[in-house]
PDB file of N, CA and C in Angstrom:
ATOM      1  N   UNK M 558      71.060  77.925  64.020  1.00 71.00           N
ATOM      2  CA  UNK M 558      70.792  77.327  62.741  1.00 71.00           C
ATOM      3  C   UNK M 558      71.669  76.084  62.628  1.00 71.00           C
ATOM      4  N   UNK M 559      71.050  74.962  62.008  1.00 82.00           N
ATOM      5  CA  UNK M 559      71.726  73.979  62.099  1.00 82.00           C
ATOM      6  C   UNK M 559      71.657  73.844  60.298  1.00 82.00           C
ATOM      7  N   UNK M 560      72.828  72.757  60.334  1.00 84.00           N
ATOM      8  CA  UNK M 560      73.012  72.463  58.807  1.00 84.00           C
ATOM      9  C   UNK M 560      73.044  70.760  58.420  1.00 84.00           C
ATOM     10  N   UNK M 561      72.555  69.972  57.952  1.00 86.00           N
ATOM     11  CA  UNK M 561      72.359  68.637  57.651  1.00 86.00           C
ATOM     12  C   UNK M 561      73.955  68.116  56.955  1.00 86.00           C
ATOM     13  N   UNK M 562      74.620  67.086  57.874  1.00 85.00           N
ATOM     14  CA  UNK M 562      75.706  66.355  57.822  1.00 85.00           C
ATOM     15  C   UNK M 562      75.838  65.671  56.590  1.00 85.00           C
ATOM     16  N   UNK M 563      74.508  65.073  56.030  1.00 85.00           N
ATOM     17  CA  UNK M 563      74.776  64.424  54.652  1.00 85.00           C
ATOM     18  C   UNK M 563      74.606  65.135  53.622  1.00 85.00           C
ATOM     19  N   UNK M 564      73.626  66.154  53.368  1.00 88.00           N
ATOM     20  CA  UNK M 564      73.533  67.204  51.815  1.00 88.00           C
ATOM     21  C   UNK M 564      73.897  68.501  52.336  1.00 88.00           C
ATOM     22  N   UNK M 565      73.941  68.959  53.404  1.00 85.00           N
ATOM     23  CA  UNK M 565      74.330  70.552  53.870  1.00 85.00           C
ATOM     24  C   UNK M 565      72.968  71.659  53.869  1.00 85.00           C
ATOM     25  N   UNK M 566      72.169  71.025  53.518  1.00 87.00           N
ATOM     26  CA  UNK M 566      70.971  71.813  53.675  1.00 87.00           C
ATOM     27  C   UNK M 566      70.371  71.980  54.926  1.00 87.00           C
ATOM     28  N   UNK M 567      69.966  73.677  55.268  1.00 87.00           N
ATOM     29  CA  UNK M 567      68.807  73.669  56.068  1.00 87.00           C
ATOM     30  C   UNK M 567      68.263  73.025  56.978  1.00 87.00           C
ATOM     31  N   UNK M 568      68.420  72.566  58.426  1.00 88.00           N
ATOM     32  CA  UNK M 568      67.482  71.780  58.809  1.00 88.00           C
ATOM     33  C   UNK M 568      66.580  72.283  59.818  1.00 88.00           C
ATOM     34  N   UNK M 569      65.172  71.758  59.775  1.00 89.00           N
ATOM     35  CA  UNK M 569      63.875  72.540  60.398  1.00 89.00           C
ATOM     36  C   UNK M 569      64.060  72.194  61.976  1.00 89.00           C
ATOM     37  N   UNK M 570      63.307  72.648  62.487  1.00 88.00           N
ATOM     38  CA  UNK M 570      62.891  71.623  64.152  1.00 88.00           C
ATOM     39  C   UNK M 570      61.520  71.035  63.818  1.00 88.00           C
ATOM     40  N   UNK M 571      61.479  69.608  64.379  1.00 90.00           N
ATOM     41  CA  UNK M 571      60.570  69.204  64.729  1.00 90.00           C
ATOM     42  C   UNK M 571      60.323  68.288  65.844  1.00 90.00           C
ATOM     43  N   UNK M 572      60.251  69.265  67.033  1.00 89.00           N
ATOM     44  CA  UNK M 572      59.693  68.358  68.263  1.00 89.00           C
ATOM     45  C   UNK M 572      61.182  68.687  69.084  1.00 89.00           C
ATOM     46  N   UNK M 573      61.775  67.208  68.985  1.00 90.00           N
ATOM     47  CA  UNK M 573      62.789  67.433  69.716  1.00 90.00           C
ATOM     48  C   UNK M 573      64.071  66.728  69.000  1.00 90.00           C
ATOM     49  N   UNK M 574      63.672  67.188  67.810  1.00 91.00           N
ATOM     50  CA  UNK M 574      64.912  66.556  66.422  1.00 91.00           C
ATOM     51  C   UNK M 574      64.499  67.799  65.342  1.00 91.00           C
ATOM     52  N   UNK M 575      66.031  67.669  64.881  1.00 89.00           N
ATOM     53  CA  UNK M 575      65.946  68.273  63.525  1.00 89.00           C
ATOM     54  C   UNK M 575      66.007  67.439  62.393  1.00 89.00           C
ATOM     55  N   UNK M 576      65.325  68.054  61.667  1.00 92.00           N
ATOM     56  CA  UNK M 576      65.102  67.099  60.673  1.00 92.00           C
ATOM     57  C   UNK M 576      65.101  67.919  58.967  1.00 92.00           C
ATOM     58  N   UNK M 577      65.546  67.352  58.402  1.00 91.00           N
ATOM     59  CA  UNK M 577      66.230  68.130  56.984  1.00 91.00           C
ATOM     60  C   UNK M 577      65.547  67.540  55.821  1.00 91.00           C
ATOM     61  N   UNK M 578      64.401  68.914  55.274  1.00 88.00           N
ATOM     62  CA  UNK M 578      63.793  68.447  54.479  1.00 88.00           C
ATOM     63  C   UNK M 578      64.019  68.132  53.128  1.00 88.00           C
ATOM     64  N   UNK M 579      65.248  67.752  53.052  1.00 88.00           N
ATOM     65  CA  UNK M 579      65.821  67.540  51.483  1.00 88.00           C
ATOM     66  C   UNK M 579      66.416  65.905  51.445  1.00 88.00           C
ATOM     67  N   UNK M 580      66.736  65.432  52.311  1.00 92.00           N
ATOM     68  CA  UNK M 580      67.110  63.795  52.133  1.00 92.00           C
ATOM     69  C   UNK M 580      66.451  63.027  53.648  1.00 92.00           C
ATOM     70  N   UNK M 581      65.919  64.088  54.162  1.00 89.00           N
ATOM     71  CA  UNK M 581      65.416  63.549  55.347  1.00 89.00           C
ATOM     72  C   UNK M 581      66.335  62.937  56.593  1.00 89.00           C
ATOM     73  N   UNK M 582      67.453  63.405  56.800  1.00 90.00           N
ATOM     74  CA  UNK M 582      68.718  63.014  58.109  1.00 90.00           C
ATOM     75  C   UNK M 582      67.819  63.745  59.338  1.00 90.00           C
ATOM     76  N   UNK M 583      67.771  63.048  59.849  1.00 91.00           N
ATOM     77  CA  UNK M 583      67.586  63.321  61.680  1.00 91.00           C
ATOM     78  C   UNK M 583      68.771  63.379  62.941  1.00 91.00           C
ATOM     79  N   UNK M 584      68.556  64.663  63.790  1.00 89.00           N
ATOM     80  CA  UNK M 584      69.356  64.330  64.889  1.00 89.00           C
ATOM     81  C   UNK M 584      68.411  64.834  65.762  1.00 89.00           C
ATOM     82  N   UNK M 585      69.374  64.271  66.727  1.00 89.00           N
ATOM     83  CA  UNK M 585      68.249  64.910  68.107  1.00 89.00           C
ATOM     84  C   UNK M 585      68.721  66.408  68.617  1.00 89.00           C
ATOM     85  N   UNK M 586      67.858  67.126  68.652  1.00 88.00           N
ATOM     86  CA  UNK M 586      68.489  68.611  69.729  1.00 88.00           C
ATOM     87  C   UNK M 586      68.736  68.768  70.670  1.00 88.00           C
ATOM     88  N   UNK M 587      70.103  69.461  70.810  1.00 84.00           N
ATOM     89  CA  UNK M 587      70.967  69.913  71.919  1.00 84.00           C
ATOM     90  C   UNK M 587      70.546  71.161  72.417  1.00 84.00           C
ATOM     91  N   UNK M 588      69.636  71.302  73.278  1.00 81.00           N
ATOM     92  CA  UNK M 588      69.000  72.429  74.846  1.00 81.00           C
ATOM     93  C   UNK M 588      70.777  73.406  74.731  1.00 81.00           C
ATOM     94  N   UNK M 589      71.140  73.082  74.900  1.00 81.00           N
ATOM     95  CA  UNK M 589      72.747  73.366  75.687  1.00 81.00           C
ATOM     96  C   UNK M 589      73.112  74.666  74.143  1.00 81.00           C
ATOM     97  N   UNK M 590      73.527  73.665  72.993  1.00 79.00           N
ATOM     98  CA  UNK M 590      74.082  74.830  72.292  1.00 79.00           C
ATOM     99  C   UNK M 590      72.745  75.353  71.513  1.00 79.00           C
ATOM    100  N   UNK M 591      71.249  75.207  71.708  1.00 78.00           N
ATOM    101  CA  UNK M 591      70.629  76.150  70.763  1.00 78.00           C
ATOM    102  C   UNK M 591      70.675  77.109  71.782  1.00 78.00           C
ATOM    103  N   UNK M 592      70.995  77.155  72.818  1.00 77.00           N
ATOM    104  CA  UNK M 592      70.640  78.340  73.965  1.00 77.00           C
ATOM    105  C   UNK M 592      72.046  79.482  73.641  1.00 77.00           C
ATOM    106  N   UNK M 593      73.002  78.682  73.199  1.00 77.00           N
ATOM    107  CA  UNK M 593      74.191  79.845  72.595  1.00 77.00           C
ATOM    108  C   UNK M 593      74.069  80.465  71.454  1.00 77.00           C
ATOM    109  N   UNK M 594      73.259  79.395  70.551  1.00 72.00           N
ATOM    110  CA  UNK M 594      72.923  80.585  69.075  1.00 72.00           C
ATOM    111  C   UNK M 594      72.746  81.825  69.307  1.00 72.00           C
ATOM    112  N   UNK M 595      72.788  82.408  68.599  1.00 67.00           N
ATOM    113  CA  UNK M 595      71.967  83.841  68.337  1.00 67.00           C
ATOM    114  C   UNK M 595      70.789  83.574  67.430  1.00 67.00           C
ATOM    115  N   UNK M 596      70.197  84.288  67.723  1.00 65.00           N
ATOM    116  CA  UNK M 596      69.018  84.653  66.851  1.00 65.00           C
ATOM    117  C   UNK M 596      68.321  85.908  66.751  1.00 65.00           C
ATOM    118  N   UNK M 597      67.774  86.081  65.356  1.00 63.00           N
ATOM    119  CA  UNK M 597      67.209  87.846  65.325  1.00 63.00           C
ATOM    120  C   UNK M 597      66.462  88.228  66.164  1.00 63.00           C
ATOM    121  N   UNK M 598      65.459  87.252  66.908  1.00 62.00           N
ATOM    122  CA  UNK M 598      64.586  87.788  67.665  1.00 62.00           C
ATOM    123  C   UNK M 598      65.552  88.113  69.045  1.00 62.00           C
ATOM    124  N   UNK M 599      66.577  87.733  69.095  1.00 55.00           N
ATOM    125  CA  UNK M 599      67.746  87.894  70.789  1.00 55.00           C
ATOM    126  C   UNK M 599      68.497  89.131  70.119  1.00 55.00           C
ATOM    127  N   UNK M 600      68.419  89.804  68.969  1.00 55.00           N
ATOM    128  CA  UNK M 600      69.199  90.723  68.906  1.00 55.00           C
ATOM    129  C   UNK M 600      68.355  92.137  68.989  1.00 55.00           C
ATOM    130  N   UNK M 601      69.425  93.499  69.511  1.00 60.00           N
ATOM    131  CA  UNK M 601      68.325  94.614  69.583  1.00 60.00           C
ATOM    132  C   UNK M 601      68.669  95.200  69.020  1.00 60.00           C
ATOM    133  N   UNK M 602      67.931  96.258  68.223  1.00 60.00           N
ATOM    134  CA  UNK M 602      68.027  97.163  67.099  1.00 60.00           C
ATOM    135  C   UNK M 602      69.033  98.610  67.501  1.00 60.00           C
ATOM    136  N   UNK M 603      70.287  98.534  66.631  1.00 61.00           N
ATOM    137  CA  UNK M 603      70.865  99.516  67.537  1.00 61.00           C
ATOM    138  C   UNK M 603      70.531 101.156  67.032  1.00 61.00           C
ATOM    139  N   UNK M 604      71.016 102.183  67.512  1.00 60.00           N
ATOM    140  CA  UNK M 604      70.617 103.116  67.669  1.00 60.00           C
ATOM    141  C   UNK M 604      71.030 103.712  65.899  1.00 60.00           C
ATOM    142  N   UNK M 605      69.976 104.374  65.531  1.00 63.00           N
ATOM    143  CA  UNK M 605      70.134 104.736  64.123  1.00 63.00           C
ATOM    144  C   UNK M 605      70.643 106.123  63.467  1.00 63.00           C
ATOM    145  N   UNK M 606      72.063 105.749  62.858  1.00 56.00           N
ATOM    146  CA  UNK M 606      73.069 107.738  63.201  1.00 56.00           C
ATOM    147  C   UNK M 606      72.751 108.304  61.832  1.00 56.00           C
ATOM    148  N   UNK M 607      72.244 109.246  61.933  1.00 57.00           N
ATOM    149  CA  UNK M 607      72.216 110.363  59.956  1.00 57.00           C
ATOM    150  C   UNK M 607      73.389 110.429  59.938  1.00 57.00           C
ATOM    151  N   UNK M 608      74.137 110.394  58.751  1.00 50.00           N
ATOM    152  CA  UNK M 608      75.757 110.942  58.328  1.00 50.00           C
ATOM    153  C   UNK M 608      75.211 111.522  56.799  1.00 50.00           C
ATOM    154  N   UNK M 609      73.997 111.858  56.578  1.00 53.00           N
ATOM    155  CA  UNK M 609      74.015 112.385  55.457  1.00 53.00           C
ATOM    156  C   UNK M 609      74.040 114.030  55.622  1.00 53.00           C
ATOM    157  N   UNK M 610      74.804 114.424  56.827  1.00 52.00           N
ATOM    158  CA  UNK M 610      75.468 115.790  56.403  1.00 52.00           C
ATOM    159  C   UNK M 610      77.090 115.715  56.661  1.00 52.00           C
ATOM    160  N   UNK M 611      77.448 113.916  56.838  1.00 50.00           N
ATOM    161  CA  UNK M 611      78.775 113.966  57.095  1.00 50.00           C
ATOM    162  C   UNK M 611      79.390 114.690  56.018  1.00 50.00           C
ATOM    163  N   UNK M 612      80.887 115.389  56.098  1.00 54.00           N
ATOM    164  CA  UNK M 612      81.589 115.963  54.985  1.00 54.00           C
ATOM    165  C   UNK M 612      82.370 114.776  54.099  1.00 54.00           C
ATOM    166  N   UNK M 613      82.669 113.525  54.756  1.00 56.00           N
ATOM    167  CA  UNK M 613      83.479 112.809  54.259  1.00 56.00           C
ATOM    168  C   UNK M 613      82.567 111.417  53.645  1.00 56.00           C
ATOM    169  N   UNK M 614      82.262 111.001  52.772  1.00 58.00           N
ATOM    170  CA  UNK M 614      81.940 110.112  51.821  1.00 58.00           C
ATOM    171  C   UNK M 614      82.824 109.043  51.625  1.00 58.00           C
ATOM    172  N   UNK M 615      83.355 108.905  52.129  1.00 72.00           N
ATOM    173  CA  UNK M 615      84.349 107.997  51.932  1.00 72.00           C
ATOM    174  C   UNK M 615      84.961 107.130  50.614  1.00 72.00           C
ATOM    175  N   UNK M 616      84.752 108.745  50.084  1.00 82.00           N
ATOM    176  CA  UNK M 616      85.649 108.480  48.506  1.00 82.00           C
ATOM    177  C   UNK M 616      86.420 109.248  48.351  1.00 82.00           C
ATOM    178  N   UNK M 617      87.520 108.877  47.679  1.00 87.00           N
ATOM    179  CA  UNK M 617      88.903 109.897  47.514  1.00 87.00           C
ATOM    180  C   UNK M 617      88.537 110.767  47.126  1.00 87.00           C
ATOM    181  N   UNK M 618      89.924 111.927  46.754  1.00 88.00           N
ATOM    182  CA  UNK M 618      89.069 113.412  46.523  1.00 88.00           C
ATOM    183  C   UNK M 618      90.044 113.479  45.082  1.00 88.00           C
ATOM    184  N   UNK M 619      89.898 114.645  44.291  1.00 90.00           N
ATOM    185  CA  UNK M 619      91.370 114.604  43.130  1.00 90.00           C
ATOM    186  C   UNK M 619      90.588 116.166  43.095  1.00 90.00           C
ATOM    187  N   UNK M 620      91.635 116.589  42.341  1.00 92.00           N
ATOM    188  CA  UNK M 620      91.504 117.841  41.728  1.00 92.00           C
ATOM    189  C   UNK M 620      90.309 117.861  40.190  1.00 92.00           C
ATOM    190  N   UNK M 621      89.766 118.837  40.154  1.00 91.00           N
ATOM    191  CA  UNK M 621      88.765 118.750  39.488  1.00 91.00           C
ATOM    192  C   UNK M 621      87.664 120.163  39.419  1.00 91.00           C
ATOM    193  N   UNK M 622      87.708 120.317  38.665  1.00 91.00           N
ATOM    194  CA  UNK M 622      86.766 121.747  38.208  1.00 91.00           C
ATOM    195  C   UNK M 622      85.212 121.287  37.915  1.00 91.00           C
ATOM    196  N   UNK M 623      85.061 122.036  39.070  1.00 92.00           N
ATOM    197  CA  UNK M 623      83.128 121.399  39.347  1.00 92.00           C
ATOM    198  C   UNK M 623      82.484 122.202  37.784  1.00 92.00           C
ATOM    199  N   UNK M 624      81.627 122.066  37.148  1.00 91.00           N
ATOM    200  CA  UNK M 624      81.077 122.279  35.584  1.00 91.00           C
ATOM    201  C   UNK M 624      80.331 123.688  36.546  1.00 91.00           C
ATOM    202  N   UNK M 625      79.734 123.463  37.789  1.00 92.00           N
ATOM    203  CA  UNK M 625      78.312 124.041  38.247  1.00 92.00           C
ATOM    204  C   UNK M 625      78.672 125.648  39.162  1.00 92.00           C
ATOM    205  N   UNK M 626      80.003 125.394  40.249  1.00 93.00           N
ATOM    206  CA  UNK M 626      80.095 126.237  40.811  1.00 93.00           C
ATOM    207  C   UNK M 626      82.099 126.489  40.864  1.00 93.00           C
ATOM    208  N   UNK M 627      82.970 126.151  39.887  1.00 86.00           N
ATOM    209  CA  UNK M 627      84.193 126.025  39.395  1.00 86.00           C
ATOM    210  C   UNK M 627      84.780 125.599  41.182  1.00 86.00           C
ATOM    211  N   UNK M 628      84.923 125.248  41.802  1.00 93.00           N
ATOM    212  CA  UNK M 628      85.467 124.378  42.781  1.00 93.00           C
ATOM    213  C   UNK M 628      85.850 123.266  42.308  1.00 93.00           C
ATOM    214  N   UNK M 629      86.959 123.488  42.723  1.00 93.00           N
ATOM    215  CA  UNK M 629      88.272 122.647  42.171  1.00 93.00           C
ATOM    216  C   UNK M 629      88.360 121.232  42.697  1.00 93.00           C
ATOM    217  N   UNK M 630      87.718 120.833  43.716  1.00 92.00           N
ATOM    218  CA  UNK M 630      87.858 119.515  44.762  1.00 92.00           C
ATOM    219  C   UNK M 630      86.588 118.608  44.367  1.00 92.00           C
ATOM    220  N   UNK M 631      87.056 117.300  43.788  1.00 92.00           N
ATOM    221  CA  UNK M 631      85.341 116.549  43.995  1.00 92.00           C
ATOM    222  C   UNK M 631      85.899 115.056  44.293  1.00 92.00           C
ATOM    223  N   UNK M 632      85.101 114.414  44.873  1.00 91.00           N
ATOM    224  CA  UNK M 632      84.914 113.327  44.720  1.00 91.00           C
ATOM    225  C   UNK M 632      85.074 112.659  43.560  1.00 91.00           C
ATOM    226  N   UNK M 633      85.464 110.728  43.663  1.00 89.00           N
ATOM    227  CA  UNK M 633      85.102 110.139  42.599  1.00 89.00           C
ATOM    228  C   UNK M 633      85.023 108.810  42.912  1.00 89.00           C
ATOM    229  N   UNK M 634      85.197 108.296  41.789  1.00 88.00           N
ATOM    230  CA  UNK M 634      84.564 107.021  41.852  1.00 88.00           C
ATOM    231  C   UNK M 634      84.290 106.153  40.291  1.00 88.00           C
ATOM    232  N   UNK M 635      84.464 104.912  40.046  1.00 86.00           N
ATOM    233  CA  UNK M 635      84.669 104.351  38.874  1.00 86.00           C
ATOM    234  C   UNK M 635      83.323 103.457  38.936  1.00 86.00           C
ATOM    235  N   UNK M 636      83.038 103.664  37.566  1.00 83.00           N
ATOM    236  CA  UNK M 636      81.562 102.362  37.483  1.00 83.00           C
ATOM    237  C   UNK M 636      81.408 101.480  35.896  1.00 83.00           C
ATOM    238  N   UNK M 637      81.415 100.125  36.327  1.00 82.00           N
ATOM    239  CA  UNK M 637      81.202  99.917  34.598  1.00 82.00           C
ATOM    240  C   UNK M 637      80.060 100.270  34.563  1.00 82.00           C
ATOM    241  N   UNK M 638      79.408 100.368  33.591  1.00 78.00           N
ATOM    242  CA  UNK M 638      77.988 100.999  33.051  1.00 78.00           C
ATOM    243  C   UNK M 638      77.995 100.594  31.738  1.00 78.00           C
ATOM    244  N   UNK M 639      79.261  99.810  30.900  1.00 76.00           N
ATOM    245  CA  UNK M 639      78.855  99.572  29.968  1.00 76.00           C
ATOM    246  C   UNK M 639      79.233  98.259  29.266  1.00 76.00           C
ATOM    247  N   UNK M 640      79.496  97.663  27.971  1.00 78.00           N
ATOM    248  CA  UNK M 640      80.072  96.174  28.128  1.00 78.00           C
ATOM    249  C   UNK M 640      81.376  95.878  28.830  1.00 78.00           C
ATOM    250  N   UNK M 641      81.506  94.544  29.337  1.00 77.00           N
ATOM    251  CA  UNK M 641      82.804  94.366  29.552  1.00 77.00           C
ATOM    252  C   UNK M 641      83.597  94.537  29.090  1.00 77.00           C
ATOM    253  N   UNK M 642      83.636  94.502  28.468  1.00 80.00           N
ATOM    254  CA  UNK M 642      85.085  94.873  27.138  1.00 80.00           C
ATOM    255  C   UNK M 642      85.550  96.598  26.952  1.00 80.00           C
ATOM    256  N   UNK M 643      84.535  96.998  27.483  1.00 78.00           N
ATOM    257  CA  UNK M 643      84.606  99.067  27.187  1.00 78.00           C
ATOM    258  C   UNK M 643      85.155  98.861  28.718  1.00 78.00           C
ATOM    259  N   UNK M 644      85.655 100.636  28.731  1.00 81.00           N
ATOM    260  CA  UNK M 644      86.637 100.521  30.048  1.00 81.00           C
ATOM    261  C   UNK M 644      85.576 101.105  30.707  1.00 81.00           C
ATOM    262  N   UNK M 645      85.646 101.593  32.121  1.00 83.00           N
ATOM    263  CA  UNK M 645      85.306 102.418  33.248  1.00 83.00           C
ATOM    264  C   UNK M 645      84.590 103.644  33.332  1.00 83.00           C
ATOM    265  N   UNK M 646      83.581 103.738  33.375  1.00 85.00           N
ATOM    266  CA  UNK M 646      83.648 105.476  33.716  1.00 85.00           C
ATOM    267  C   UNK M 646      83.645 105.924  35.081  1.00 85.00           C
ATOM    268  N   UNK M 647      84.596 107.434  35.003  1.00 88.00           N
ATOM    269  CA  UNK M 647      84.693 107.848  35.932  1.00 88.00           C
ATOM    270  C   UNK M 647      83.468 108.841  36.180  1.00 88.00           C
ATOM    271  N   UNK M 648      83.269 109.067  37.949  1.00 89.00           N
ATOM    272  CA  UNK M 648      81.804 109.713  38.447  1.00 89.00           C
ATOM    273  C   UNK M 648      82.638 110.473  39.415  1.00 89.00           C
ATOM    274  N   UNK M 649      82.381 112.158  39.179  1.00 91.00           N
ATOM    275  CA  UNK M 649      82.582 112.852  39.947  1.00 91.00           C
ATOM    276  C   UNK M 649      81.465 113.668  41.057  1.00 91.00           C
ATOM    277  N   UNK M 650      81.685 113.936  41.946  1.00 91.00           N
ATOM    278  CA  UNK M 650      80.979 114.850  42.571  1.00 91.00           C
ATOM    279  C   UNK M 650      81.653 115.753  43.595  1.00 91.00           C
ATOM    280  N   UNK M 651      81.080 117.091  43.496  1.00 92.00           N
ATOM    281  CA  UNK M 651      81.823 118.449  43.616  1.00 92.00           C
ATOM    282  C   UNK M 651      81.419 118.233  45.400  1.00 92.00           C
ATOM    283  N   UNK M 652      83.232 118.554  45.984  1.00 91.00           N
ATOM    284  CA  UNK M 652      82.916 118.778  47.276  1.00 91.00           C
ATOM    285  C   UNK M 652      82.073 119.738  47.836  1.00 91.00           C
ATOM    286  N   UNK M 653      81.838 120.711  46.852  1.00 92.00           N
ATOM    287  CA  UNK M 653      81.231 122.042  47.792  1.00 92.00           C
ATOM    288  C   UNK M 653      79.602 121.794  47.365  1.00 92.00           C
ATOM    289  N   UNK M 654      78.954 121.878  46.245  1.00 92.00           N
ATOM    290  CA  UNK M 654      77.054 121.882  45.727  1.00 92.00           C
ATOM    291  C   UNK M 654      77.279 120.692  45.469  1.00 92.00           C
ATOM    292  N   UNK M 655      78.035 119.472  45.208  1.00 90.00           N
ATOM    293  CA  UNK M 655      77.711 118.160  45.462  1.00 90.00           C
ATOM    294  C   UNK M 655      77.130 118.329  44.062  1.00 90.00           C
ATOM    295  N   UNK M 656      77.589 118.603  42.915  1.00 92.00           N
ATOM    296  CA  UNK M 656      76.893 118.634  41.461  1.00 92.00           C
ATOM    297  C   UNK M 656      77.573 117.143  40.679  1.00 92.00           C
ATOM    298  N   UNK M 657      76.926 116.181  39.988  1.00 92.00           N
ATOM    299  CA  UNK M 657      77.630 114.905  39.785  1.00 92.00           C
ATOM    300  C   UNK M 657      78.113 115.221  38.108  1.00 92.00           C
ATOM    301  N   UNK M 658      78.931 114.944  37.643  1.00 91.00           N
ATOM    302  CA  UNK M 658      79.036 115.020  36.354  1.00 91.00           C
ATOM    303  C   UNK M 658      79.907 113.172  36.298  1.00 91.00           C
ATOM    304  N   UNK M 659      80.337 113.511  34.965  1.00 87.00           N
ATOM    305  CA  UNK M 659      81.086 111.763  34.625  1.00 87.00           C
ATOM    306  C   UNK M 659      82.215 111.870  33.305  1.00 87.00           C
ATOM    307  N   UNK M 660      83.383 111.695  34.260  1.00 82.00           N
ATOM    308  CA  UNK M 660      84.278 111.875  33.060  1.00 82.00           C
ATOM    309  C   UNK M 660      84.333 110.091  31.631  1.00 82.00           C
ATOM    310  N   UNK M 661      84.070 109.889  30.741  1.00 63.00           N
ATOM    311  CA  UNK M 661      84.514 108.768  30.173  1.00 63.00           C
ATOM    312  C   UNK M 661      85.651 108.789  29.238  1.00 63.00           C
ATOM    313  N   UNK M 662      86.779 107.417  29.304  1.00 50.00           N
ATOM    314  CA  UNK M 662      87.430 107.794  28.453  1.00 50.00           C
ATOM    315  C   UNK M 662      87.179 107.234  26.905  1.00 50.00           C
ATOM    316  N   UNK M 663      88.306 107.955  26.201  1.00 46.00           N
ATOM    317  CA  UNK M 663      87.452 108.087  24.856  1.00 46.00           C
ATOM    318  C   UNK M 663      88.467 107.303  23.974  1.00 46.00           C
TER     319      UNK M 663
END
């Protein structure tokens, strides 16, 4: 991918120049470094892993009394959800039935 020297935009190929359809700058193309680009079609799709029975979520854990099955361990996690000005709520979910509840403060 190339980028246009005078506005920074985008520039297309055409022929054996690029050429940038926003102020119209031309250069000529370099064989040499488009052959080092990458491009999506040169890349291969890598191999695709399930972790949706991993145990670890990669969210901290705290102490916490699940509402659903009283297990003490859950997950969490903070989300605004509401104006900027209101604080945080907190989102739990139970390590063991994975039940979500949401603490807010008041």
């Amino acid at each position: 991918m190339e980028f246009c020297d005078d506005c920074g935009s985008m520039l297309k190929t055409e022929g054996d120049k690029w050429v940038c359809g926003s102020c119209g700058f031309e250069k000529l193309r370099d064989e040499a470094a488009e052959a080092a680009m990458v491009t999506t079609e040169g890349q291969e799709e890598g191999e695709i892993i399930d972790i949706s029975d991993a145990e670890d979520k990669g969210l901290p854990t705290t102490t916490a009394a699940c509402p659903e099955c009283d297990n003490d361990r859950a997950y969490w996690y903070m989300q605004q959800i509401r104006a900027a000005d209101e604080s945080e709520t907190r989102f739990f979910v139970c390590t063991e039935c994975e039940h979500k509840w949401r603490e807010d403060d008041h």
